[in-house]
């Protein structure tokens, strides 16, 4: 089996190129902020960002000039404010306007599913009567091949150039284990041409093998696995650290002022140098109040008769 361990710098350098379509997934938690920051540090440009719920990390990437188009289902600062870099990009008008391609949550998931299964489209039932077909020409109405009187909408397959996800743990071969809210990570990984997985820890092979059903993405679908402790901050990782709500509440004021946003990106992304520098700037005790109380799942018995 191949050892797929990379540093974060080397994984982004190897697998994310200018002009790529990048799926940056993580639903509520497991948001790969550290990867987003590294993309900014390396100066990537003209990216199409695919994210089911573009939030702060998307705002940072747009504010840094990395993204020219978003494919998404919902965007906002988790119900506590606006994303002003994205808003400015959409309202700019003319050259440099941020392009949007909007779906429902299930519609975007269906695009990943079609891409993962190597089929050209996926039927959905959620667009009839909505306004989305009027703004997204990719939502097409077709007749059922089994009953010509039945019409339904379909969405095209999506095959991003690279998917970037975050998870709790993996082995060195890229077998990814996760728990809690999973979101579309598995579908994005299988649909994409390349996959980078950030994890809180890389564990011995036998740890992964001891609980095989928790492996949500097998190593053959992963190109790089990167150990990045606290790499999802300010979002949370179930069982490792809680969400930094103070940061989420503060972001809209930062984002609203372009000069303040630029200063934040300089101080917290560029000047820190890498994710280790980001953590050092936060300080050694920063995550103490965000550390959850243990709540262990019940062990399972994988035994069999030999």
PDB file of C-alpha atoms in Angstrom:
ATOM      1  CA  UNK A   1       0.000   0.000   0.000  1.00  0.00           C
ATOM      2  CA  UNK A   2       1.175   3.505  -0.835  1.00  0.00           C
ATOM      3  CA  UNK A   3       2.118   6.034   1.838  1.00  0.00           C
ATOM      4  CA  UNK A   4       0.141   9.175   0.909  1.00  0.00           C
ATOM      5  CA  UNK A   5       1.294  11.529   3.654  1.00  0.00           C
ATOM      6  CA  UNK A   6       2.014  15.095   2.562  1.00  0.00           C
ATOM      7  CA  UNK A   7       2.622  18.388   4.271  1.00  0.00           C
ATOM      8  CA  UNK A   8      -0.202  20.875   3.765  1.00  0.00           C
ATOM      9  CA  UNK A   9       2.036  23.115   1.674  1.00  0.00           C
ATOM     10  CA  UNK A  10       3.111  20.281  -0.607  1.00  0.00           C
ATOM     11  CA  UNK A  11      -0.424  18.873  -1.010  1.00  0.00           C
ATOM     12  CA  UNK A  12      -1.826  22.229  -2.156  1.00  0.00           C
ATOM     13  CA  UNK A  13       1.200  22.858  -4.376  1.00  0.00           C
ATOM     14  CA  UNK A  14       0.869  19.444  -6.016  1.00  0.00           C
ATOM     15  CA  UNK A  15      -2.879  19.157  -6.484  1.00  0.00           C
ATOM     16  CA  UNK A  16      -4.439  22.661  -6.674  1.00  0.00           C
ATOM     17  CA  UNK A  17      -3.714  24.669  -9.815  1.00  0.00           C
ATOM     18  CA  UNK A  18      -4.857  28.051 -11.091  1.00  0.00           C
ATOM     19  CA  UNK A  19      -8.194  27.750 -12.883  1.00  0.00           C
ATOM     20  CA  UNK A  20      -9.194  24.550 -11.079  1.00  0.00           C
ATOM     21  CA  UNK A  21     -12.674  23.685  -9.897  1.00  0.00           C
ATOM     22  CA  UNK A  22     -12.170  23.034  -6.185  1.00  0.00           C
ATOM     23  CA  UNK A  23     -14.742  21.333  -3.946  1.00  0.00           C
ATOM     24  CA  UNK A  24     -14.070  22.519  -0.393  1.00  0.00           C
ATOM     25  CA  UNK A  25     -16.538  20.513   1.652  1.00  0.00           C
ATOM     26  CA  UNK A  26     -17.506  20.161   5.275  1.00  0.00           C
ATOM     27  CA  UNK A  27     -21.072  20.686   6.469  1.00  0.00           C
ATOM     28  CA  UNK A  28     -21.311  22.739   9.692  1.00  0.00           C
ATOM     29  CA  UNK A  29     -18.168  21.079  11.044  1.00  0.00           C
ATOM     30  CA  UNK A  30     -15.052  19.597   9.449  1.00  0.00           C
ATOM     31  CA  UNK A  31     -14.606  22.719   7.300  1.00  0.00           C
ATOM     32  CA  UNK A  32     -11.033  22.694   5.907  1.00  0.00           C
ATOM     33  CA  UNK A  33     -10.071  26.255   6.843  1.00  0.00           C
ATOM     34  CA  UNK A  34      -6.354  25.441   6.973  1.00  0.00           C
ATOM     35  CA  UNK A  35      -6.472  24.333   3.335  1.00  0.00           C
ATOM     36  CA  UNK A  36      -8.287  27.520   2.356  1.00  0.00           C
ATOM     37  CA  UNK A  37      -5.587  29.582   4.064  1.00  0.00           C
ATOM     38  CA  UNK A  38      -2.830  27.656   2.300  1.00  0.00           C
ATOM     39  CA  UNK A  39      -4.517  28.215  -1.070  1.00  0.00           C
ATOM     40  CA  UNK A  40      -4.452  31.953  -0.289  1.00  0.00           C
ATOM     41  CA  UNK A  41      -0.784  31.837   0.786  1.00  0.00           C
ATOM     42  CA  UNK A  42       0.202  30.124  -2.443  1.00  0.00           C
ATOM     43  CA  UNK A  43      -1.587  32.773  -4.488  1.00  0.00           C
ATOM     44  CA  UNK A  44      -3.974  30.571  -6.440  1.00  0.00           C
ATOM     45  CA  UNK A  45      -6.199  32.435  -8.878  1.00  0.00           C
ATOM     46  CA  UNK A  46      -9.282  31.959 -11.072  1.00  0.00           C
ATOM     47  CA  UNK A  47     -10.684  29.100  -9.002  1.00  0.00           C
ATOM     48  CA  UNK A  48     -14.253  27.862  -9.225  1.00  0.00           C
ATOM     49  CA  UNK A  49     -15.223  27.109  -5.639  1.00  0.00           C
ATOM     50  CA  UNK A  50     -17.790  24.359  -5.126  1.00  0.00           C
ATOM     51  CA  UNK A  51     -19.208  24.314  -1.635  1.00  0.00           C
ATOM     52  CA  UNK A  52     -22.655  23.302  -0.471  1.00  0.00           C
ATOM     53  CA  UNK A  53     -22.665  26.078   2.140  1.00  0.00           C
ATOM     54  CA  UNK A  54     -20.048  28.752   1.380  1.00  0.00           C
ATOM     55  CA  UNK A  55     -19.402  30.553   4.640  1.00  0.00           C
ATOM     56  CA  UNK A  56     -16.389  32.297   6.164  1.00  0.00           C
ATOM     57  CA  UNK A  57     -13.728  30.242   4.360  1.00  0.00           C
ATOM     58  CA  UNK A  58     -15.387  31.113   1.043  1.00  0.00           C
ATOM     59  CA  UNK A  59     -15.516  34.796   2.027  1.00  0.00           C
ATOM     60  CA  UNK A  60     -11.798  34.673   2.820  1.00  0.00           C
ATOM     61  CA  UNK A  61     -10.943  33.034  -0.511  1.00  0.00           C
ATOM     62  CA  UNK A  62     -13.060  35.528  -2.448  1.00  0.00           C
ATOM     63  CA  UNK A  63     -11.610  38.438  -0.465  1.00  0.00           C
ATOM     64  CA  UNK A  64      -8.096  37.213  -1.259  1.00  0.00           C
ATOM     65  CA  UNK A  65      -8.842  37.181  -4.982  1.00  0.00           C
ATOM     66  CA  UNK A  66      -8.584  33.402  -5.377  1.00  0.00           C
ATOM     67  CA  UNK A  67     -12.141  32.698  -6.562  1.00  0.00           C
ATOM     68  CA  UNK A  68     -13.960  33.959  -9.646  1.00  0.00           C
ATOM     69  CA  UNK A  69     -17.014  31.655  -9.527  1.00  0.00           C
ATOM     70  CA  UNK A  70     -19.008  29.873  -6.815  1.00  0.00           C
ATOM     71  CA  UNK A  71     -21.149  26.773  -7.319  1.00  0.00           C
ATOM     72  CA  UNK A  72     -23.252  26.485  -4.179  1.00  0.00           C
ATOM     73  CA  UNK A  73     -26.582  25.873  -2.467  1.00  0.00           C
ATOM     74  CA  UNK A  74     -26.613  28.392   0.415  1.00  0.00           C
ATOM     75  CA  UNK A  75     -24.214  31.131   1.431  1.00  0.00           C
ATOM     76  CA  UNK A  76     -24.060  33.097   4.657  1.00  0.00           C
ATOM     77  CA  UNK A  77     -22.193  33.494   7.926  1.00  0.00           C
ATOM     78  CA  UNK A  78     -24.065  30.722   9.705  1.00  0.00           C
ATOM     79  CA  UNK A  79     -27.071  32.912  10.539  1.00  0.00           C
ATOM     80  CA  UNK A  80     -24.999  35.492  12.461  1.00  0.00           C
ATOM     81  CA  UNK A  81     -24.124  37.919   9.668  1.00  0.00           C
ATOM     82  CA  UNK A  82     -23.316  38.610   6.056  1.00  0.00           C
ATOM     83  CA  UNK A  83     -20.314  37.671   3.948  1.00  0.00           C
ATOM     84  CA  UNK A  84     -19.339  41.044   2.595  1.00  0.00           C
ATOM     85  CA  UNK A  85     -16.436  40.006   0.353  1.00  0.00           C
ATOM     86  CA  UNK A  86     -18.804  37.697  -1.507  1.00  0.00           C
ATOM     87  CA  UNK A  87     -21.470  40.395  -1.560  1.00  0.00           C
ATOM     88  CA  UNK A  88     -19.052  42.964  -2.983  1.00  0.00           C
ATOM     89  CA  UNK A  89     -17.927  40.459  -5.599  1.00  0.00           C
ATOM     90  CA  UNK A  90     -21.484  39.744  -6.736  1.00  0.00           C
ATOM     91  CA  UNK A  91     -22.510  43.411  -6.792  1.00  0.00           C
ATOM     92  CA  UNK A  92     -19.356  44.671  -8.505  1.00  0.00           C
ATOM     93  CA  UNK A  93     -20.694  44.577 -12.042  1.00  0.00           C
ATOM     94  CA  UNK A  94     -18.515  44.321 -15.132  1.00  0.00           C
ATOM     95  CA  UNK A  95     -15.116  42.593 -15.184  1.00  0.00           C
ATOM     96  CA  UNK A  96     -14.256  40.937 -11.892  1.00  0.00           C
ATOM     97  CA  UNK A  97     -17.848  40.215 -10.891  1.00  0.00           C
ATOM     98  CA  UNK A  98     -18.120  37.005  -8.877  1.00  0.00           C
ATOM     99  CA  UNK A  99     -20.111  34.488 -10.912  1.00  0.00           C
ATOM    100  CA  UNK A 100     -22.735  32.408  -9.099  1.00  0.00           C
ATOM    101  CA  UNK A 101     -24.282  29.055  -9.995  1.00  0.00           C
ATOM    102  CA  UNK A 102     -26.974  28.168  -7.460  1.00  0.00           C
ATOM    103  CA  UNK A 103     -28.664  24.872  -6.595  1.00  0.00           C
ATOM    104  CA  UNK A 104     -30.700  23.457  -3.743  1.00  0.00           C
ATOM    105  CA  UNK A 105     -28.751  21.422  -1.190  1.00  0.00           C
ATOM    106  CA  UNK A 106     -29.991  18.167  -2.667  1.00  0.00           C
ATOM    107  CA  UNK A 107     -29.481  19.424  -6.208  1.00  0.00           C
ATOM    108  CA  UNK A 108     -25.777  20.011  -5.581  1.00  0.00           C
ATOM    109  CA  UNK A 109     -25.466  16.694  -3.759  1.00  0.00           C
ATOM    110  CA  UNK A 110     -27.116  15.021  -6.772  1.00  0.00           C
ATOM    111  CA  UNK A 111     -24.464  16.591  -9.022  1.00  0.00           C
ATOM    112  CA  UNK A 112     -21.734  15.049  -6.868  1.00  0.00           C
ATOM    113  CA  UNK A 113     -23.552  11.711  -6.894  1.00  0.00           C
ATOM    114  CA  UNK A 114     -23.825  11.710 -10.679  1.00  0.00           C
ATOM    115  CA  UNK A 115     -20.147  12.584 -10.960  1.00  0.00           C
ATOM    116  CA  UNK A 116     -19.193   9.827  -8.535  1.00  0.00           C
ATOM    117  CA  UNK A 117     -21.204   7.274 -10.524  1.00  0.00           C
ATOM    118  CA  UNK A 118     -19.907   8.446 -13.920  1.00  0.00           C
ATOM    119  CA  UNK A 119     -23.393   9.116 -15.250  1.00  0.00           C
ATOM    120  CA  UNK A 120     -24.218  12.327 -17.141  1.00  0.00           C
ATOM    121  CA  UNK A 121     -27.010  13.669 -14.934  1.00  0.00           C
ATOM    122  CA  UNK A 122     -29.207  12.968 -11.942  1.00  0.00           C
ATOM    123  CA  UNK A 123     -32.986  13.470 -11.711  1.00  0.00           C
ATOM    124  CA  UNK A 124     -34.395  15.509  -8.826  1.00  0.00           C
ATOM    125  CA  UNK A 125     -37.941  16.448  -7.842  1.00  0.00           C
ATOM    126  CA  UNK A 126     -37.284  19.626  -5.874  1.00  0.00           C
ATOM    127  CA  UNK A 127     -37.232  22.305  -8.594  1.00  0.00           C
ATOM    128  CA  UNK A 128     -40.806  22.256  -9.891  1.00  0.00           C
ATOM    129  CA  UNK A 129     -42.460  25.520  -8.863  1.00  0.00           C
ATOM    130  CA  UNK A 130     -39.228  27.167  -7.692  1.00  0.00           C
ATOM    131  CA  UNK A 131     -37.480  30.159  -9.199  1.00  0.00           C
ATOM    132  CA  UNK A 132     -34.087  28.478  -9.572  1.00  0.00           C
ATOM    133  CA  UNK A 133     -34.633  27.179 -13.137  1.00  0.00           C
ATOM    134  CA  UNK A 134     -35.100  30.786 -14.149  1.00  0.00           C
ATOM    135  CA  UNK A 135     -31.581  31.746 -13.025  1.00  0.00           C
ATOM    136  CA  UNK A 136     -29.680  28.491 -13.587  1.00  0.00           C
ATOM    137  CA  UNK A 137     -29.813  27.078 -17.127  1.00  0.00           C
ATOM    138  CA  UNK A 138     -28.212  23.834 -15.889  1.00  0.00           C
ATOM    139  CA  UNK A 139     -31.551  22.849 -14.389  1.00  0.00           C
ATOM    140  CA  UNK A 140     -33.184  21.063 -17.323  1.00  0.00           C
ATOM    141  CA  UNK A 141     -36.653  19.559 -17.603  1.00  0.00           C
ATOM    142  CA  UNK A 142     -36.896  16.112 -19.255  1.00  0.00           C
ATOM    143  CA  UNK A 143     -39.631  13.587 -19.946  1.00  0.00           C
ATOM    144  CA  UNK A 144     -39.503  10.225 -18.231  1.00  0.00           C
ATOM    145  CA  UNK A 145     -38.404   7.425 -20.607  1.00  0.00           C
ATOM    146  CA  UNK A 146     -41.048   5.232 -18.931  1.00  0.00           C
ATOM    147  CA  UNK A 147     -43.954   7.691 -19.100  1.00  0.00           C
ATOM    148  CA  UNK A 148     -43.754  10.595 -21.563  1.00  0.00           C
ATOM    149  CA  UNK A 149     -46.379  12.509 -19.591  1.00  0.00           C
ATOM    150  CA  UNK A 150     -44.148  12.710 -16.511  1.00  0.00           C
ATOM    151  CA  UNK A 151     -41.651  15.575 -16.487  1.00  0.00           C
ATOM    152  CA  UNK A 152     -38.832  16.027 -14.013  1.00  0.00           C
ATOM    153  CA  UNK A 153     -35.739  18.181 -13.605  1.00  0.00           C
ATOM    154  CA  UNK A 154     -32.190  16.892 -13.953  1.00  0.00           C
ATOM    155  CA  UNK A 155     -28.840  18.339 -12.887  1.00  0.00           C
ATOM    156  CA  UNK A 156     -25.539  17.667 -14.682  1.00  0.00           C
ATOM    157  CA  UNK A 157     -22.779  15.524 -13.237  1.00  0.00           C
ATOM    158  CA  UNK A 158     -20.071  17.397 -11.358  1.00  0.00           C
ATOM    159  CA  UNK A 159     -16.431  16.258 -11.452  1.00  0.00           C
ATOM    160  CA  UNK A 160     -14.267  18.851  -9.678  1.00  0.00           C
ATOM    161  CA  UNK A 161     -10.556  18.939 -10.396  1.00  0.00           C
ATOM    162  CA  UNK A 162      -9.867  18.498  -6.696  1.00  0.00           C
ATOM    163  CA  UNK A 163     -11.858  17.867  -3.526  1.00  0.00           C
ATOM    164  CA  UNK A 164     -10.533  19.026  -0.165  1.00  0.00           C
ATOM    165  CA  UNK A 165     -12.094  17.640   2.995  1.00  0.00           C
ATOM    166  CA  UNK A 166     -11.360  17.473   6.715  1.00  0.00           C
ATOM    167  CA  UNK A 167     -11.893  14.477   9.007  1.00  0.00           C
ATOM    168  CA  UNK A 168     -11.020  13.166  12.443  1.00  0.00           C
ATOM    169  CA  UNK A 169      -8.423  10.550  11.551  1.00  0.00           C
ATOM    170  CA  UNK A 170      -6.805   8.459   8.834  1.00  0.00           C
ATOM    171  CA  UNK A 171      -3.971   6.032   8.319  1.00  0.00           C
ATOM    172  CA  UNK A 172      -0.918   6.830   6.197  1.00  0.00           C
ATOM    173  CA  UNK A 173      -2.570   5.209   3.177  1.00  0.00           C
ATOM    174  CA  UNK A 174      -5.435   7.718   3.171  1.00  0.00           C
ATOM    175  CA  UNK A 175      -8.233   5.586   4.612  1.00  0.00           C
ATOM    176  CA  UNK A 176     -10.386   8.335   6.121  1.00  0.00           C
ATOM    177  CA  UNK A 177     -12.549   7.862   9.207  1.00  0.00           C
ATOM    178  CA  UNK A 178     -15.082  10.416  10.385  1.00  0.00           C
ATOM    179  CA  UNK A 179     -18.147  10.767  12.597  1.00  0.00           C
ATOM    180  CA  UNK A 180     -20.716  13.389  13.415  1.00  0.00           C
ATOM    181  CA  UNK A 181     -22.319  15.394  10.594  1.00  0.00           C
ATOM    182  CA  UNK A 182     -20.708  14.031   7.434  1.00  0.00           C
ATOM    183  CA  UNK A 183     -22.157  16.271   4.750  1.00  0.00           C
ATOM    184  CA  UNK A 184     -21.161  15.567   1.123  1.00  0.00           C
ATOM    185  CA  UNK A 185     -17.496  14.699   1.745  1.00  0.00           C
ATOM    186  CA  UNK A 186     -17.763  11.123   0.498  1.00  0.00           C
ATOM    187  CA  UNK A 187     -19.627  12.056  -2.679  1.00  0.00           C
ATOM    188  CA  UNK A 188     -17.227  14.928  -3.411  1.00  0.00           C
ATOM    189  CA  UNK A 189     -14.194  12.680  -2.963  1.00  0.00           C
ATOM    190  CA  UNK A 190     -15.506  10.021  -5.329  1.00  0.00           C
ATOM    191  CA  UNK A 191     -16.630  12.598  -7.900  1.00  0.00           C
ATOM    192  CA  UNK A 192     -13.362  14.548  -8.021  1.00  0.00           C
ATOM    193  CA  UNK A 193     -10.276  13.874 -10.109  1.00  0.00           C
ATOM    194  CA  UNK A 194      -8.009  14.391  -7.083  1.00  0.00           C
ATOM    195  CA  UNK A 195      -8.707  14.383  -3.329  1.00  0.00           C
ATOM    196  CA  UNK A 196      -6.815  15.971  -0.448  1.00  0.00           C
ATOM    197  CA  UNK A 197      -7.880  14.891   3.030  1.00  0.00           C
ATOM    198  CA  UNK A 198      -6.884  16.923   6.073  1.00  0.00           C
ATOM    199  CA  UNK A 199      -7.177  15.055   9.385  1.00  0.00           C
ATOM    200  CA  UNK A 200      -6.682  15.822  13.037  1.00  0.00           C
ATOM    201  CA  UNK A 201      -4.391  12.840  13.383  1.00  0.00           C
ATOM    202  CA  UNK A 202      -2.777  10.093  11.349  1.00  0.00           C
ATOM    203  CA  UNK A 203      -3.068   6.870  13.344  1.00  0.00           C
ATOM    204  CA  UNK A 204      -1.544   3.397  12.998  1.00  0.00           C
ATOM    205  CA  UNK A 205      -3.070   1.097  10.388  1.00  0.00           C
ATOM    206  CA  UNK A 206      -4.481  -1.205  13.050  1.00  0.00           C
ATOM    207  CA  UNK A 207      -6.598   1.601  14.541  1.00  0.00           C
ATOM    208  CA  UNK A 208      -8.391   2.065  11.226  1.00  0.00           C
ATOM    209  CA  UNK A 209      -8.746  -1.678  10.723  1.00  0.00           C
ATOM    210  CA  UNK A 210     -10.255  -2.098  14.186  1.00  0.00           C
ATOM    211  CA  UNK A 211     -13.381  -0.165  13.139  1.00  0.00           C
ATOM    212  CA  UNK A 212     -13.713  -0.579   9.357  1.00  0.00           C
ATOM    213  CA  UNK A 213     -17.304   0.656   9.127  1.00  0.00           C
ATOM    214  CA  UNK A 214     -16.174   4.111  10.237  1.00  0.00           C
ATOM    215  CA  UNK A 215     -14.044   4.478   7.090  1.00  0.00           C
ATOM    216  CA  UNK A 216     -16.128   6.872   4.993  1.00  0.00           C
ATOM    217  CA  UNK A 217     -13.553   7.337   2.219  1.00  0.00           C
ATOM    218  CA  UNK A 218     -11.167   4.508   1.287  1.00  0.00           C
ATOM    219  CA  UNK A 219      -7.542   5.195   0.505  1.00  0.00           C
ATOM    220  CA  UNK A 220      -7.877   4.457  -3.192  1.00  0.00           C
ATOM    221  CA  UNK A 221     -10.019   7.610  -3.545  1.00  0.00           C
ATOM    222  CA  UNK A 222      -7.474   9.829  -1.753  1.00  0.00           C
ATOM    223  CA  UNK A 223      -4.349  11.327  -3.304  1.00  0.00           C
ATOM    224  CA  UNK A 224      -2.926  13.096  -0.245  1.00  0.00           C
ATOM    225  CA  UNK A 225      -3.543  12.782   3.475  1.00  0.00           C
ATOM    226  CA  UNK A 226      -2.334  15.630   5.684  1.00  0.00           C
ATOM    227  CA  UNK A 227      -2.150  15.733   9.469  1.00  0.00           C
ATOM    228  CA  UNK A 228      -3.366  19.210  10.435  1.00  0.00           C
ATOM    229  CA  UNK A 229      -4.410  19.463  14.109  1.00  0.00           C
ATOM    230  CA  UNK A 230      -7.080  22.134  14.595  1.00  0.00           C
ATOM    231  CA  UNK A 231      -7.180  22.527  10.811  1.00  0.00           C
ATOM    232  CA  UNK A 232     -10.932  23.150  10.804  1.00  0.00           C
ATOM    233  CA  UNK A 233     -10.832  26.128  13.191  1.00  0.00           C
ATOM    234  CA  UNK A 234     -12.980  28.215  13.622  1.00  0.00           C
ATOM    235  CA  UNK A 235     -15.468  25.458  12.719  1.00  0.00           C
ATOM    236  CA  UNK A 236     -15.521  22.355  14.901  1.00  0.00           C
ATOM    237  CA  UNK A 237     -14.497  18.734  14.763  1.00  0.00           C
ATOM    238  CA  UNK A 238     -16.790  16.344  16.615  1.00  0.00           C
ATOM    239  CA  UNK A 239     -14.980  14.996  19.665  1.00  0.00           C
ATOM    240  CA  UNK A 240     -11.857  17.137  19.216  1.00  0.00           C
ATOM    241  CA  UNK A 241     -12.842  20.804  19.643  1.00  0.00           C
ATOM    242  CA  UNK A 242     -15.954  22.933  19.595  1.00  0.00           C
ATOM    243  CA  UNK A 243     -16.912  25.732  17.265  1.00  0.00           C
ATOM    244  CA  UNK A 244     -15.343  29.139  17.917  1.00  0.00           C
ATOM    245  CA  UNK A 245     -18.576  31.122  18.036  1.00  0.00           C
ATOM    246  CA  UNK A 246     -16.760  34.289  19.066  1.00  0.00           C
ATOM    247  CA  UNK A 247     -14.899  34.295  15.768  1.00  0.00           C
ATOM    248  CA  UNK A 248     -18.051  33.645  13.747  1.00  0.00           C
ATOM    249  CA  UNK A 249     -19.778  36.577  15.437  1.00  0.00           C
ATOM    250  CA  UNK A 250     -16.799  38.839  14.765  1.00  0.00           C
ATOM    251  CA  UNK A 251     -16.364  38.008  11.093  1.00  0.00           C
ATOM    252  CA  UNK A 252     -19.023  40.214   9.508  1.00  0.00           C
ATOM    253  CA  UNK A 253     -17.446  43.383  10.924  1.00  0.00           C
ATOM    254  CA  UNK A 254     -14.060  42.297   9.556  1.00  0.00           C
ATOM    255  CA  UNK A 255     -15.493  41.356   6.171  1.00  0.00           C
ATOM    256  CA  UNK A 256     -17.577  44.515   5.827  1.00  0.00           C
ATOM    257  CA  UNK A 257     -14.500  46.759   5.722  1.00  0.00           C
ATOM    258  CA  UNK A 258     -12.218  45.871   2.749  1.00  0.00           C
ATOM    259  CA  UNK A 259      -9.162  47.409   4.433  1.00  0.00           C
ATOM    260  CA  UNK A 260      -9.817  45.517   7.647  1.00  0.00           C
ATOM    261  CA  UNK A 261     -10.308  42.280   5.712  1.00  0.00           C
ATOM    262  CA  UNK A 262      -7.038  42.797   3.863  1.00  0.00           C
ATOM    263  CA  UNK A 263      -5.268  43.457   7.161  1.00  0.00           C
ATOM    264  CA  UNK A 264      -6.773  40.306   8.688  1.00  0.00           C
ATOM    265  CA  UNK A 265      -5.619  38.165   5.760  1.00  0.00           C
ATOM    266  CA  UNK A 266      -2.142  39.650   6.013  1.00  0.00           C
ATOM    267  CA  UNK A 267      -1.876  39.125   9.775  1.00  0.00           C
ATOM    268  CA  UNK A 268      -3.540  35.724  10.143  1.00  0.00           C
ATOM    269  CA  UNK A 269      -2.778  34.031   6.819  1.00  0.00           C
ATOM    270  CA  UNK A 270       0.301  35.498   5.130  1.00  0.00           C
ATOM    271  CA  UNK A 271       2.316  36.619   8.160  1.00  0.00           C
ATOM    272  CA  UNK A 272       1.761  33.366  10.055  1.00  0.00           C
ATOM    273  CA  UNK A 273       3.552  31.494   7.252  1.00  0.00           C
ATOM    274  CA  UNK A 274       1.755  28.203   7.710  1.00  0.00           C
ATOM    275  CA  UNK A 275      -0.845  26.507   9.886  1.00  0.00           C
ATOM    276  CA  UNK A 276       1.667  25.938  12.702  1.00  0.00           C
ATOM    277  CA  UNK A 277       2.286  29.679  12.752  1.00  0.00           C
ATOM    278  CA  UNK A 278      -1.472  30.300  12.845  1.00  0.00           C
ATOM    279  CA  UNK A 279      -1.801  28.034  15.897  1.00  0.00           C
ATOM    280  CA  UNK A 280       1.190  29.683  17.577  1.00  0.00           C
ATOM    281  CA  UNK A 281      -0.443  33.065  17.102  1.00  0.00           C
ATOM    282  CA  UNK A 282      -3.651  31.795  18.721  1.00  0.00           C
ATOM    283  CA  UNK A 283      -1.586  30.721  21.736  1.00  0.00           C
ATOM    284  CA  UNK A 284      -1.033  27.414  23.587  1.00  0.00           C
ATOM    285  CA  UNK A 285      -4.157  27.646  25.737  1.00  0.00           C
ATOM    286  CA  UNK A 286      -6.568  28.899  23.095  1.00  0.00           C
ATOM    287  CA  UNK A 287      -8.399  25.600  22.583  1.00  0.00           C
ATOM    288  CA  UNK A 288      -8.761  24.734  26.284  1.00  0.00           C
ATOM    289  CA  UNK A 289     -12.272  26.258  26.598  1.00  0.00           C
ATOM    290  CA  UNK A 290     -13.241  24.697  23.252  1.00  0.00           C
ATOM    291  CA  UNK A 291     -12.256  21.159  24.270  1.00  0.00           C
ATOM    292  CA  UNK A 292     -15.394  19.009  24.640  1.00  0.00           C
ATOM    293  CA  UNK A 293     -16.179  16.703  27.520  1.00  0.00           C
ATOM    294  CA  UNK A 294     -15.650  13.046  26.524  1.00  0.00           C
ATOM    295  CA  UNK A 295     -18.773  11.256  25.336  1.00  0.00           C
ATOM    296  CA  UNK A 296     -17.688   7.855  24.089  1.00  0.00           C
ATOM    297  CA  UNK A 297     -19.749   5.675  21.778  1.00  0.00           C
ATOM    298  CA  UNK A 298     -20.510   2.109  22.821  1.00  0.00           C
ATOM    299  CA  UNK A 299     -17.884  -0.362  21.552  1.00  0.00           C
ATOM    300  CA  UNK A 300     -19.008  -2.804  18.876  1.00  0.00           C
ATOM    301  CA  UNK A 301     -18.110  -6.464  18.567  1.00  0.00           C
ATOM    302  CA  UNK A 302     -16.567  -7.412  15.225  1.00  0.00           C
ATOM    303  CA  UNK A 303     -15.867 -10.952  16.382  1.00  0.00           C
ATOM    304  CA  UNK A 304     -16.533 -14.076  14.326  1.00  0.00           C
ATOM    305  CA  UNK A 305     -15.985 -17.808  14.614  1.00  0.00           C
ATOM    306  CA  UNK A 306     -12.524 -18.765  13.428  1.00  0.00           C
TER     307      UNK A 306
END
